[in-house]
Short mmCIF file of C-alpha atoms and ligand atoms in Angstrom, two decimals:
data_model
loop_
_atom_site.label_atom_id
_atom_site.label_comp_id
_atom_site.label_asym_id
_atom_site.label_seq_id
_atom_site.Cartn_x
_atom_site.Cartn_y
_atom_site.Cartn_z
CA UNK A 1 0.00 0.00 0.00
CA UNK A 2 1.12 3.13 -0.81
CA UNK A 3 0.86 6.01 1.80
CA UNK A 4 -0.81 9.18 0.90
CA UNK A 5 1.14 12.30 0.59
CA UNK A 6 0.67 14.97 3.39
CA UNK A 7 -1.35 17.69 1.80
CA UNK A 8 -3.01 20.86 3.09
CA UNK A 9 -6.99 21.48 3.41
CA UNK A 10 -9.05 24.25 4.37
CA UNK A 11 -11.15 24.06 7.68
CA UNK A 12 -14.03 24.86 6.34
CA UNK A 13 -13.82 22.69 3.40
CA UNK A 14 -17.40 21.05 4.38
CA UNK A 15 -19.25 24.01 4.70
CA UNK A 16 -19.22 25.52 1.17
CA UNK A 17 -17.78 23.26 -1.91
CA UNK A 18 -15.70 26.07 -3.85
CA UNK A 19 -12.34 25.44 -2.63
CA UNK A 20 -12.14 22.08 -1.82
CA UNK A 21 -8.36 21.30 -2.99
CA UNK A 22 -5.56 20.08 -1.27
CA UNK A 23 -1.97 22.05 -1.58
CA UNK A 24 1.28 21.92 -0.50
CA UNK A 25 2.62 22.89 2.67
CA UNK A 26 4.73 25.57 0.51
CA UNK A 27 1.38 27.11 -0.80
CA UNK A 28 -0.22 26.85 2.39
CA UNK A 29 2.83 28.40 4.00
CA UNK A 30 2.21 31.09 1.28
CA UNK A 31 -1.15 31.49 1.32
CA UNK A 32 -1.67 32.09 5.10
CA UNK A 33 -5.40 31.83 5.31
CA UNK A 34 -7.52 29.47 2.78
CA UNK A 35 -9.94 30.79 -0.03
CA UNK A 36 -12.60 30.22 1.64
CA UNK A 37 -11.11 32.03 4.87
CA UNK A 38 -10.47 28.20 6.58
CA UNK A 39 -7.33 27.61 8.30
CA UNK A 40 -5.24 25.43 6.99
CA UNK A 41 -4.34 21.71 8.26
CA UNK A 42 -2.63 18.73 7.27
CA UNK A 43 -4.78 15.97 5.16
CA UNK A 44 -3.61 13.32 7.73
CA UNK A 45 -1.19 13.30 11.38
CA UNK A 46 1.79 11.51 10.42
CA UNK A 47 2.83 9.01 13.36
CA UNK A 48 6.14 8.09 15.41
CA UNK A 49 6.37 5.15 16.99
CA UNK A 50 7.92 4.68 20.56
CA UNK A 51 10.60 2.85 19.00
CA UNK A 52 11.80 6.16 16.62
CA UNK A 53 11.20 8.30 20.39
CA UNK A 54 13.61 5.79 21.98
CA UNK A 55 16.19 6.53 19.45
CA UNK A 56 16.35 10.01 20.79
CA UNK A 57 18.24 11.31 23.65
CA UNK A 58 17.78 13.81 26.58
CA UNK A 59 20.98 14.77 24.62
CA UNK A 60 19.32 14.83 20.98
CA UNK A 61 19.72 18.91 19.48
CA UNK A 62 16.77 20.94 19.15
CA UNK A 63 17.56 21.25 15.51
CA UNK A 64 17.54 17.66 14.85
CA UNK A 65 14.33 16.92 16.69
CA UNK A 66 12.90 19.63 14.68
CA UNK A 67 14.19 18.60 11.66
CA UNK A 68 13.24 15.11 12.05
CA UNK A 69 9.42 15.82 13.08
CA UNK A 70 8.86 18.80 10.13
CA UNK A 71 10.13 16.59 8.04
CA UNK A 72 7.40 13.95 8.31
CA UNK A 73 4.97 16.80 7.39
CA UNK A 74 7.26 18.97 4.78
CA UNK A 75 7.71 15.64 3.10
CA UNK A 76 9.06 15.83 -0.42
CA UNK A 77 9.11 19.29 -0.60
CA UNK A 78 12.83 20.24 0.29
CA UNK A 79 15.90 18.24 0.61
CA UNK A 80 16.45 16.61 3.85
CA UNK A 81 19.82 18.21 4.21
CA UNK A 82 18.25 21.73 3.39
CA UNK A 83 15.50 21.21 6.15
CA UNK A 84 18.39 20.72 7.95
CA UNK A 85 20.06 23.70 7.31
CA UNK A 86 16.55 25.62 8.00
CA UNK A 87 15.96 24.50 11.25
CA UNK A 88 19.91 24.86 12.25
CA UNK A 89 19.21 28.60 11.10
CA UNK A 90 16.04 29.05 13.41
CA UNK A 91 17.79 27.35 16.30
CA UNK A 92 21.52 28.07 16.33
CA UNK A 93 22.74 31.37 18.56
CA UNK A 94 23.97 33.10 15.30
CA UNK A 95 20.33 34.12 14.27
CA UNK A 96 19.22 35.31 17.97
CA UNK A 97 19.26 32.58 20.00
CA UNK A 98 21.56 33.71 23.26
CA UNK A 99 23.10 30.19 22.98
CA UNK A 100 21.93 26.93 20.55
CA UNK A 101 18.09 26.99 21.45
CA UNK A 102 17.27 25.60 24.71
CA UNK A 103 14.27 25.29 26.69
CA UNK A 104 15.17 25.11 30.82
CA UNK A 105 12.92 22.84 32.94
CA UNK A 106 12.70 23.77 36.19
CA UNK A 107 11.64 21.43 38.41
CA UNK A 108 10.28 22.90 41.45
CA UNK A 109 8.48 20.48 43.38
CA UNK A 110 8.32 16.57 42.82
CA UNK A 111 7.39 15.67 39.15
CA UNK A 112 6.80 19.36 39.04
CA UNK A 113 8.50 21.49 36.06
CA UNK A 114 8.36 24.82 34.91
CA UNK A 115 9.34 24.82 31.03
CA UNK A 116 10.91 28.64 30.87
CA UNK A 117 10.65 29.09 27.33
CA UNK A 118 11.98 32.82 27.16
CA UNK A 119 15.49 32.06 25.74
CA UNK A 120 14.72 33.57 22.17
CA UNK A 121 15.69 37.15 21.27
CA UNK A 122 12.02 38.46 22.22
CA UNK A 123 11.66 36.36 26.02
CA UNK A 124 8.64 34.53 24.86
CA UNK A 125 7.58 31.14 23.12
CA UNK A 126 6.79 32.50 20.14
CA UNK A 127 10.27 32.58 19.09
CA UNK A 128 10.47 29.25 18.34
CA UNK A 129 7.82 28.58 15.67
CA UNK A 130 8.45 32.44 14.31
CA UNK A 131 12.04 31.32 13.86
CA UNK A 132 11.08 28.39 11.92
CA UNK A 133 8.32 29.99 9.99
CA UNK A 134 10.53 33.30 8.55
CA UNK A 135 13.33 30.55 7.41
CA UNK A 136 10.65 28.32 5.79
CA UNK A 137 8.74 31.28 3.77
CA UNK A 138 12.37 32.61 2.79
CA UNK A 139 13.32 29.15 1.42
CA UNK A 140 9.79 28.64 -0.62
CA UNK A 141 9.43 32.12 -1.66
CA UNK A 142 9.53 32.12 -5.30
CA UNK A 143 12.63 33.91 -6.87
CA UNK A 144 12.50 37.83 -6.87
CA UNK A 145 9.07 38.00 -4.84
CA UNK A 146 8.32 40.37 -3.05
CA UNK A 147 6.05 38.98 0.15
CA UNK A 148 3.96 41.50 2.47
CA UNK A 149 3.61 39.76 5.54
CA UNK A 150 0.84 41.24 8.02
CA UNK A 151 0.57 39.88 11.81
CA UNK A 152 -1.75 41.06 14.06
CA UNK A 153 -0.44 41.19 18.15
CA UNK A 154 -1.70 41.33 21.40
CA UNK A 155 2.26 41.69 22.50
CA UNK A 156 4.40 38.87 21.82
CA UNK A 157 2.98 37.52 18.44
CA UNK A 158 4.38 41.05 17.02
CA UNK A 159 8.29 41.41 18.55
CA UNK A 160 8.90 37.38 17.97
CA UNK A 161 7.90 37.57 14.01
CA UNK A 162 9.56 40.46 13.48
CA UNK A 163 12.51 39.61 15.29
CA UNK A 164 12.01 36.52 13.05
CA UNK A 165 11.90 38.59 9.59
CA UNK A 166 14.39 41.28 10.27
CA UNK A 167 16.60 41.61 7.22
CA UNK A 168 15.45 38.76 5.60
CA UNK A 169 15.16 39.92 1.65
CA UNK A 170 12.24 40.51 -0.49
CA UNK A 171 9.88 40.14 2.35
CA UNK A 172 7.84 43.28 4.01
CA UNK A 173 6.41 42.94 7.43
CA UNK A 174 3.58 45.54 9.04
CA UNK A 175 3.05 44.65 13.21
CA UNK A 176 -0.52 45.37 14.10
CA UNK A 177 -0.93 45.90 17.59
CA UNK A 178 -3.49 47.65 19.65
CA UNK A 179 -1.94 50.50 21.92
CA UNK A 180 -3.68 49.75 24.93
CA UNK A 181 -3.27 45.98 25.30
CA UNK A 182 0.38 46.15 25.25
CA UNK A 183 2.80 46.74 28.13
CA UNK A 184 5.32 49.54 27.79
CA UNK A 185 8.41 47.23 27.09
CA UNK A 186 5.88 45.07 24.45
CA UNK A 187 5.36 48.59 22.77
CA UNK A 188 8.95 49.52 22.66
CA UNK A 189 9.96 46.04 21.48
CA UNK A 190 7.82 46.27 18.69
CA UNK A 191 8.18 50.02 17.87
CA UNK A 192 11.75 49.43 17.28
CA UNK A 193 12.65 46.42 14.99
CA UNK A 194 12.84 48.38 12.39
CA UNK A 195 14.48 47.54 8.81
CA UNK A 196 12.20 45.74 6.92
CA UNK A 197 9.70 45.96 10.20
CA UNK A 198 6.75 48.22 10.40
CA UNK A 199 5.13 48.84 13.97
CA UNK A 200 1.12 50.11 13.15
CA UNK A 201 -0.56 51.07 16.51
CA UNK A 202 -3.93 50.73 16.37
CA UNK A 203 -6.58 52.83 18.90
CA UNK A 204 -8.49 49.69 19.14
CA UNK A 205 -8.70 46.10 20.52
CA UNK A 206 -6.55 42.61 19.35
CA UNK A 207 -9.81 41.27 18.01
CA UNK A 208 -9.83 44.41 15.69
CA UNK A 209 -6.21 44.03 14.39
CA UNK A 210 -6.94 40.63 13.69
CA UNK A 211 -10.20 41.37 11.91
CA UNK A 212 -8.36 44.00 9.11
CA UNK A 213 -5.66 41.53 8.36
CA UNK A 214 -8.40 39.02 7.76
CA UNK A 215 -10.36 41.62 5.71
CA UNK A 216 -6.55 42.69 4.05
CA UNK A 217 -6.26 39.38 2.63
CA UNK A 218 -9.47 39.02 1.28
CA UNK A 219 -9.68 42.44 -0.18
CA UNK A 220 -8.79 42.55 -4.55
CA UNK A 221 -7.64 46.37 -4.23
CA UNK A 222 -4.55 44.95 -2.21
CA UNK A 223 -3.88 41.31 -4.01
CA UNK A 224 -0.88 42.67 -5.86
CA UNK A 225 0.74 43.10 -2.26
CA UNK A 226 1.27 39.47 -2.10
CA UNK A 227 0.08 39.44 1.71
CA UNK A 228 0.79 36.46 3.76
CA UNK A 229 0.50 36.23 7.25
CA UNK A 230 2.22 35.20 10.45
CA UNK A 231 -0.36 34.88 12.89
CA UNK A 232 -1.03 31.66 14.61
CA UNK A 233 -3.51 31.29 11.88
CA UNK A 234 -0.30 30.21 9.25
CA UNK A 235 0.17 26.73 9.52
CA UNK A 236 4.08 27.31 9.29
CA UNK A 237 3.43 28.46 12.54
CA UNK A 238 1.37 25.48 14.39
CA UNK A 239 3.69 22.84 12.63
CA UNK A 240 6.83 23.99 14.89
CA UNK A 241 5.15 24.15 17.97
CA UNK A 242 4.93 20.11 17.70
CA UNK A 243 8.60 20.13 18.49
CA UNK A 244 9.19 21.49 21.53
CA UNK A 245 6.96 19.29 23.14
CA UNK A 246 9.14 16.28 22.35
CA UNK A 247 11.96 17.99 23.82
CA UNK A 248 10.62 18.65 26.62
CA UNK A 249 9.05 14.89 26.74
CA UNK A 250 12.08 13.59 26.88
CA UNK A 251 13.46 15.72 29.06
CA UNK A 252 11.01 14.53 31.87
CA UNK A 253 9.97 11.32 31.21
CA UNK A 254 11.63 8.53 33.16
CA UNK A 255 11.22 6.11 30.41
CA UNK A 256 9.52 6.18 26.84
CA UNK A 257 6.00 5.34 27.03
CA UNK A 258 5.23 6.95 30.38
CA UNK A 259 2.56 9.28 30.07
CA UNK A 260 3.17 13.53 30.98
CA UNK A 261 0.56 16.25 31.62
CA UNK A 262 1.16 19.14 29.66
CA UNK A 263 -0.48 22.50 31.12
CA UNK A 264 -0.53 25.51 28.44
CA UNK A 265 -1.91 29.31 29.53
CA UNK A 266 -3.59 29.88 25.97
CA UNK A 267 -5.25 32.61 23.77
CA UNK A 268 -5.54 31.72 20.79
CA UNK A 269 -4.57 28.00 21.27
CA UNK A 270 -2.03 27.95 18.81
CA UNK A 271 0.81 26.41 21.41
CA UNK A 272 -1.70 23.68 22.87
CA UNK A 273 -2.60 22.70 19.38
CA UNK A 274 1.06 21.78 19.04
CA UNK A 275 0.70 19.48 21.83
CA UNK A 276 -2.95 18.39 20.61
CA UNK A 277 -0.91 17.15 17.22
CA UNK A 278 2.23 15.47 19.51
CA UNK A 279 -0.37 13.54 20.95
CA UNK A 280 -1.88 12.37 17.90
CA UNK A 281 1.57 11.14 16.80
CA UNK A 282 1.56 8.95 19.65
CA UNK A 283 3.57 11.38 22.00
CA UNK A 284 1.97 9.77 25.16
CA UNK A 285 0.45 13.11 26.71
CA UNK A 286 -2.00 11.75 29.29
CA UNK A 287 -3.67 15.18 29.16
CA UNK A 288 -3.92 18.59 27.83
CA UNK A 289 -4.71 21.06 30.39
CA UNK A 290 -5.87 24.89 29.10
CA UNK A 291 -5.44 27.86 31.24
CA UNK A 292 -7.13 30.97 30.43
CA UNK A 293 -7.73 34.42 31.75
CA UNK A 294 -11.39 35.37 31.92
CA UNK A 295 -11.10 35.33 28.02
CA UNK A 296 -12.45 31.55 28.39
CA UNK A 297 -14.93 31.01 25.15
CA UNK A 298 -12.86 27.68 25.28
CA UNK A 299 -12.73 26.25 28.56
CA UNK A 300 -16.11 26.85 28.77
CA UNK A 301 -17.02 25.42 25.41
CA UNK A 302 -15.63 21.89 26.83
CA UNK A 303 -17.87 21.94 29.80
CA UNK A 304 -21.48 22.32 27.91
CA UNK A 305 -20.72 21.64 24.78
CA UNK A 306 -21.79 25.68 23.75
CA UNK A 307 -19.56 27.71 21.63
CA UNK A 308 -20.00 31.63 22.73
CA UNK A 309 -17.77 33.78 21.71
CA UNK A 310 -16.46 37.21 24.13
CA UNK A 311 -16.71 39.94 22.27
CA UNK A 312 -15.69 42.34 23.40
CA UNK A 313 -12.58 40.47 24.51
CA UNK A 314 -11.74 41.10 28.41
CA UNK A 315 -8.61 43.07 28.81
CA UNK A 316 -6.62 40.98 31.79
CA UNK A 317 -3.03 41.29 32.72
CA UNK A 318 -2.23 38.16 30.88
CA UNK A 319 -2.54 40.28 28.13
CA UNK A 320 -1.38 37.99 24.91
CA UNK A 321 -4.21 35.98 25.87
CA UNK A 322 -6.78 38.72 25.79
CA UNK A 323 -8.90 36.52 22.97
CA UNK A 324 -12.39 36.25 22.67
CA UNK A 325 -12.72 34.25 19.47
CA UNK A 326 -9.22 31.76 19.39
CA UNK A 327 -8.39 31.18 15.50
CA UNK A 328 -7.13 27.61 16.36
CA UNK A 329 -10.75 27.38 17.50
CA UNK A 330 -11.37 26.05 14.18
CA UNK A 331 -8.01 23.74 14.04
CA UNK A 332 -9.46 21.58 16.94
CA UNK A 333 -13.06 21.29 15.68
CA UNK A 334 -11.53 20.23 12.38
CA UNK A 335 -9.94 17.78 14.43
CA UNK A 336 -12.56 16.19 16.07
CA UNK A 337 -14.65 16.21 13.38
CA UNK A 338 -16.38 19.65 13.63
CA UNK A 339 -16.25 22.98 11.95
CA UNK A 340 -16.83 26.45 13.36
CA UNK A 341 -16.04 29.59 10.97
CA UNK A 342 -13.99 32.71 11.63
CA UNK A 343 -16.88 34.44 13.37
CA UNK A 344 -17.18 31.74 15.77
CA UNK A 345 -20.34 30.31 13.96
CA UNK A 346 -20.53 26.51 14.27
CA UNK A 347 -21.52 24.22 11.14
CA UNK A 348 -21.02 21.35 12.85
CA UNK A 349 -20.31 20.16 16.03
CA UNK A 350 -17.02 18.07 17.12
CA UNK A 351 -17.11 14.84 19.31
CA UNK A 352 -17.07 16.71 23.00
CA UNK A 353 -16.84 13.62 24.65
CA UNK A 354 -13.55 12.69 22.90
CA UNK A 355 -12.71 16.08 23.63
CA UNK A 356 -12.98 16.56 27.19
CA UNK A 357 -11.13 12.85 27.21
CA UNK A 358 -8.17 14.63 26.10
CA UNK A 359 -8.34 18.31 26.89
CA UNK A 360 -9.28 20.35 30.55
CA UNK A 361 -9.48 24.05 30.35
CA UNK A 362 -10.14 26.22 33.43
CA UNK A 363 -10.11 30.23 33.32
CA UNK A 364 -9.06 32.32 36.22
CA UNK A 365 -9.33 36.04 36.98
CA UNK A 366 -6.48 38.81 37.58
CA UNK A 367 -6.71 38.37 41.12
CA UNK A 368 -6.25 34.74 41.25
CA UNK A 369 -3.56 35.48 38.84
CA UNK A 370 -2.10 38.06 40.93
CA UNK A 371 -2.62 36.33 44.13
CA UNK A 372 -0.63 33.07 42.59
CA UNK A 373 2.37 35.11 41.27
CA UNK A 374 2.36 35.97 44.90
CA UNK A 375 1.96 32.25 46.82
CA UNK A 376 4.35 31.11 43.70
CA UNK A 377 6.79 33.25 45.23
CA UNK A 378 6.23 32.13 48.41
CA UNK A 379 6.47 29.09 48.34
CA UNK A 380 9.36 28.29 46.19
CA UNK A 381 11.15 31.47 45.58
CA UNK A 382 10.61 30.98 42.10
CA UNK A 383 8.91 34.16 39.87
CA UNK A 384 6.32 33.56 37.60
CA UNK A 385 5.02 36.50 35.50
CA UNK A 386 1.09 36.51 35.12
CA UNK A 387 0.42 33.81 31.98
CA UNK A 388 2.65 31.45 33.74
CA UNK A 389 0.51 32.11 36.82
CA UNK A 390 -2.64 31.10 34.82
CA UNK A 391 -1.04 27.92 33.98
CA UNK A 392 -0.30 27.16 37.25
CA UNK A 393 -3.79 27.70 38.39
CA UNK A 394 -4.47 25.48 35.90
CA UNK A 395 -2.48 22.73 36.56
CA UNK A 396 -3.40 22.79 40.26
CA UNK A 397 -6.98 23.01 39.43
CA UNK A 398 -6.61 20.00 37.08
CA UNK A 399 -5.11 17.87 40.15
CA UNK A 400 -8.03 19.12 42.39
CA UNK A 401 -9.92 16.93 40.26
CA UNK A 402 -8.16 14.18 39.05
CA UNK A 403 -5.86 13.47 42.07
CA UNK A 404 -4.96 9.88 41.24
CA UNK A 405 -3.14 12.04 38.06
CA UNK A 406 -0.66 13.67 40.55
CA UNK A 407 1.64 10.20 40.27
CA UNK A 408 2.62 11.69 35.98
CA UNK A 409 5.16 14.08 35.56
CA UNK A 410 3.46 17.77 34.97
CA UNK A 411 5.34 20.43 32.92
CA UNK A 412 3.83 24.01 33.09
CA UNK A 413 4.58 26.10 30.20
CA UNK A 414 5.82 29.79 31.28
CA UNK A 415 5.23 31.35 28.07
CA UNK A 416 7.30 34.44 28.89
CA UNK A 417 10.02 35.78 30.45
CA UNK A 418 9.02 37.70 33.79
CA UNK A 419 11.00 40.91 33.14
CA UNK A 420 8.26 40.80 29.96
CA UNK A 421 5.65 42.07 32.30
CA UNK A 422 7.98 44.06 35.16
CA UNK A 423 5.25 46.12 36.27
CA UNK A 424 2.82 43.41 37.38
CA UNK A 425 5.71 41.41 38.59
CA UNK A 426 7.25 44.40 40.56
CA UNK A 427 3.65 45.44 41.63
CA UNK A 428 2.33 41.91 43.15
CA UNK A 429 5.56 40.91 44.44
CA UNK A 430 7.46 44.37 46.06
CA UNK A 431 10.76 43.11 44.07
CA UNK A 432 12.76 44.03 40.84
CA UNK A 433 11.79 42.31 38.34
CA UNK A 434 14.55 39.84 37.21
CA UNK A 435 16.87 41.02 34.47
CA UNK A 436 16.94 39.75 30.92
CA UNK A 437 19.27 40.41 28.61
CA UNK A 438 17.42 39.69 25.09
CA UNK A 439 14.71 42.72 26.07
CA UNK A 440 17.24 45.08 27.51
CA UNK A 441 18.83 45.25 24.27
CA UNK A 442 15.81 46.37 22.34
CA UNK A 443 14.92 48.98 24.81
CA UNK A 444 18.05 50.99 23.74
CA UNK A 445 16.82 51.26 19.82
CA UNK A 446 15.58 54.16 18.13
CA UNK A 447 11.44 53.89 17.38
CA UNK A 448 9.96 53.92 14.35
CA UNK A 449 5.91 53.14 14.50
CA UNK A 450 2.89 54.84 13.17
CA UNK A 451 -0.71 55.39 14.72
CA UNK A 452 -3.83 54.40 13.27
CA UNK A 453 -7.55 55.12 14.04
CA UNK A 454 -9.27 51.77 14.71
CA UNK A 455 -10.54 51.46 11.07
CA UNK A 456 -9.90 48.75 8.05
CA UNK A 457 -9.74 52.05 5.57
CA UNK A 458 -6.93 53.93 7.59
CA UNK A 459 -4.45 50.61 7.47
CA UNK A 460 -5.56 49.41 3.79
CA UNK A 461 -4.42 53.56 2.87
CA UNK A 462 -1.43 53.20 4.87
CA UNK A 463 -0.55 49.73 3.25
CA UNK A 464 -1.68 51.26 -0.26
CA UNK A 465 0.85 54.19 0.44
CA UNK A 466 3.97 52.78 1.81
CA UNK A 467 4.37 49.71 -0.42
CA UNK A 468 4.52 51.52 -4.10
C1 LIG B 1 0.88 34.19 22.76
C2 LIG B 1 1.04 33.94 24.19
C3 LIG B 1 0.20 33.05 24.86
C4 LIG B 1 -0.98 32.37 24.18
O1 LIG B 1 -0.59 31.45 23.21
P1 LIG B 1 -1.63 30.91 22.12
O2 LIG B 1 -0.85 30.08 21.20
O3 LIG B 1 -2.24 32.12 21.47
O4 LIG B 1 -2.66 30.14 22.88
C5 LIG B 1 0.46 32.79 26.18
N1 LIG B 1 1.47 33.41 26.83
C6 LIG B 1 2.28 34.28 26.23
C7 LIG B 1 3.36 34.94 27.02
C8 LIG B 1 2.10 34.57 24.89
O5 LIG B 1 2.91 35.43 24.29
#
């Protein structure tokens, strides 16, 4: 038997039937969002078996685990040795990484670890699938084109892409962000990439960035711009975000096979659908536990079964998670056999049972938040900024329940490095905020962003203007 070729399909491919085709990862790459305004997602989950895991190593590079899993899903499309090369780029200290890419556990309490994965040049976890995602689009642009990337922010989505894109050739990138969601070292991070980096600041909300560059790419007036985006909708950036959950796998399991909760503060639910895929390659993740702020359309989709989006989103201190309508939304109902549009509208409904099988999601308020960073501290002298906090909450909530789970190691992501959000840290805890060296450095640059009213015309004018 012959195995079918990965290809890539639009989430809402059941809804309507004009853009039912399957295309490349390149294209999809490309493309950003679907015809039909889907997301984009493999045809099929390629597998590896517990006897490919066991040939890795608590040693094994970053790189090479990277290499090894996108290449199961880039498939023919580039040499193996120039996949290679790619993910060496993205992961190697000569493109921003302080040293090779690595991803400290802290283990803080017994089968208790904190995965701190602020080591990339913009102290948050974005780095590593923006990384990834600039080399790929570089490597399958066609020769001489000229790509317009457009990325909407709530904070880190913005500093990591750019970061990401700086000086690459032939490739444009404008930062949406909305000025009052961001903190002030966010703002400055992103107002001063510059190069080939173009900080917009919107006087608006995330969900309203997001909407124009959804409404950018569908618009004819601005097809000639060649836009593509970043966001977590691209698949280029899901794919990556498969990867570090293997490394940290092995990193805490005590033998192949054993099972690990994985807890993941989320907004958009791009970095839990990386571990939602692992899983489905036979990573043994006994369960996927979702932390939200009171942004929680999710969590409280997998207790009844109702989809409601929050709109207007709730602006918490855990602000990249400030989400009312998660675009991955549509990446999990897709797979569990359901579809729900880009306006939160459901066609069909997934298998919720299977669901909640797999998946807990609890949502907590600022104070709880607040109030954690505080007993975190506490307790273990260990400082957690506030999306970390959220996943903490999270992880203790999901042992409340299921306390027979408490003998499987549990790694909480900290998305971002605390000196990210030094006010709330320095406010909750009476301490400096600890030092990082990656966001110092940008705080020193010379700004360069422009201000927008909150309105699609205002940006498509400004795009229209500044890319003749
Ligand atoms: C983006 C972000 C999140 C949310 O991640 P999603 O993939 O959108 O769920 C959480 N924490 C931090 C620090 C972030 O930057």
């Amino acid at each position: 038997m012959t195995k079918e070729k990965i290809q890539y399909q639009s989430t809402n491919r059941l809804i309507g039937q004009q853009f039912v085709q399957k295309i490349s990862f390149a294209d999809a790459l490309l493309n950003g969002l679907a015809e039909d305004e889907g997301l984009y997602m493999p045809t099929h989950i390629p597998l590896i078996s517990l006897s490919k895991l066991e040939t890795f190593t608590k040693k094994t590079s970053y790189a090479a685990i990277a290499s090894y899993v996108l290449g199961l899903f880039l498939e023919n499309e580039l040499p193996p040795e120039k996949l290679d090369q790619l993910t060496r780029n993205a992961y190697s200290a000569a493109l921003g990484w302080q040293e090779d890419v690595s991803l400290p556990l802290e283990q803080y309490a017994h089968l208790h670890y904190l995965a701190r994965m602020d080591q990339g040049p913009t102290a948050s976890f974005k780095d590593f699938a923006a990384r990834f995602m600039a080399q790929a689009m570089q490597y399958f642009r066609a020769d001489n084109q000229q790509l317009t990337i457009l990325v909407a922010t709530s904070g880190d989505t913005g500093s990591a892409v750019g970061e990401a894109f700086k000086g690459l050739e032939g490739i444009q990138v404008f930062i949406l962000y909305p000025e009052s969601e961001v903190s002030p070292i966010q703002k400055k991070q992103l107002d001063t990439i510059g190069e080939n980096v173009q900080a917009l600041c919107f006087q608006g909300k995330f969900d309203d960035c997001q909407q124009f560059v959804k409404e950018a790419f569908t618009d004819p007036a601005l097809k000639h711009l060649n836009l593509t985006s970043a966001n977590s909708i691209n698949i280029g950036r899901v794919l990556p975000q498969i990867v570090y959950y293997l490394h940290m796998y092995l990193q805490v399991a005590s033998k192949i096979g054993e099972e690990v909760l994985f807890c993941v503060p989320s907004g958009n639910l791009g970095n839990s659908l990386g571990a939602e895929i692992a899983r489905r390659m036979g990573l043994p993740i006994r369960k996927i536990i979702i932390g939200t702020n009171q942004n929680k359309a999710f969590p409280d989709f997998l207790k009844t079964g109702i989809y409601q989006k929050i709109s207007p989103s709730h602006p918490c201190i855990s602000n990249a998670m400030n989400v009312g309508n998660p675009s991955n939304l549509a990446r999990y109902f897709d797979l569990y056999g359901g579809t729900v549009d880009k306006n939160g509208t459901v066609h069909r409904l997934p298998d919720i049972k299977m669901m909640q099988q797999n998946l807990a999601g609890y949502a907590f308020s600022d104070a709880q938040t607040t109030q954690k960073m505080k007993d975190f501290y506490q307790q273990y002298q260990t400082i957690i900024e506030p999306h970390g906090a959220v996943g903490v909450l999270a992880a203790e909530q999901y042992l409340a329940e299921h306390p027979e789970d408490a003998a499987y190691p549990m790694v909480i992501l900290e998305t971002a490095h605390p000196a990210k959000f030094a006010e709330t840290v320095e406010s909750t805890l009476n301490i400096q905020a600890p030092h990082c060296q990656a966001l110092e450095q940008s705080q020193h640059r010379p700004e360069s962003s422009v201000r927008l009213e909150g309105d699609y015309q205002a940006f498509k004018d400004f795009l229209l203007k500044t890319t003749k």
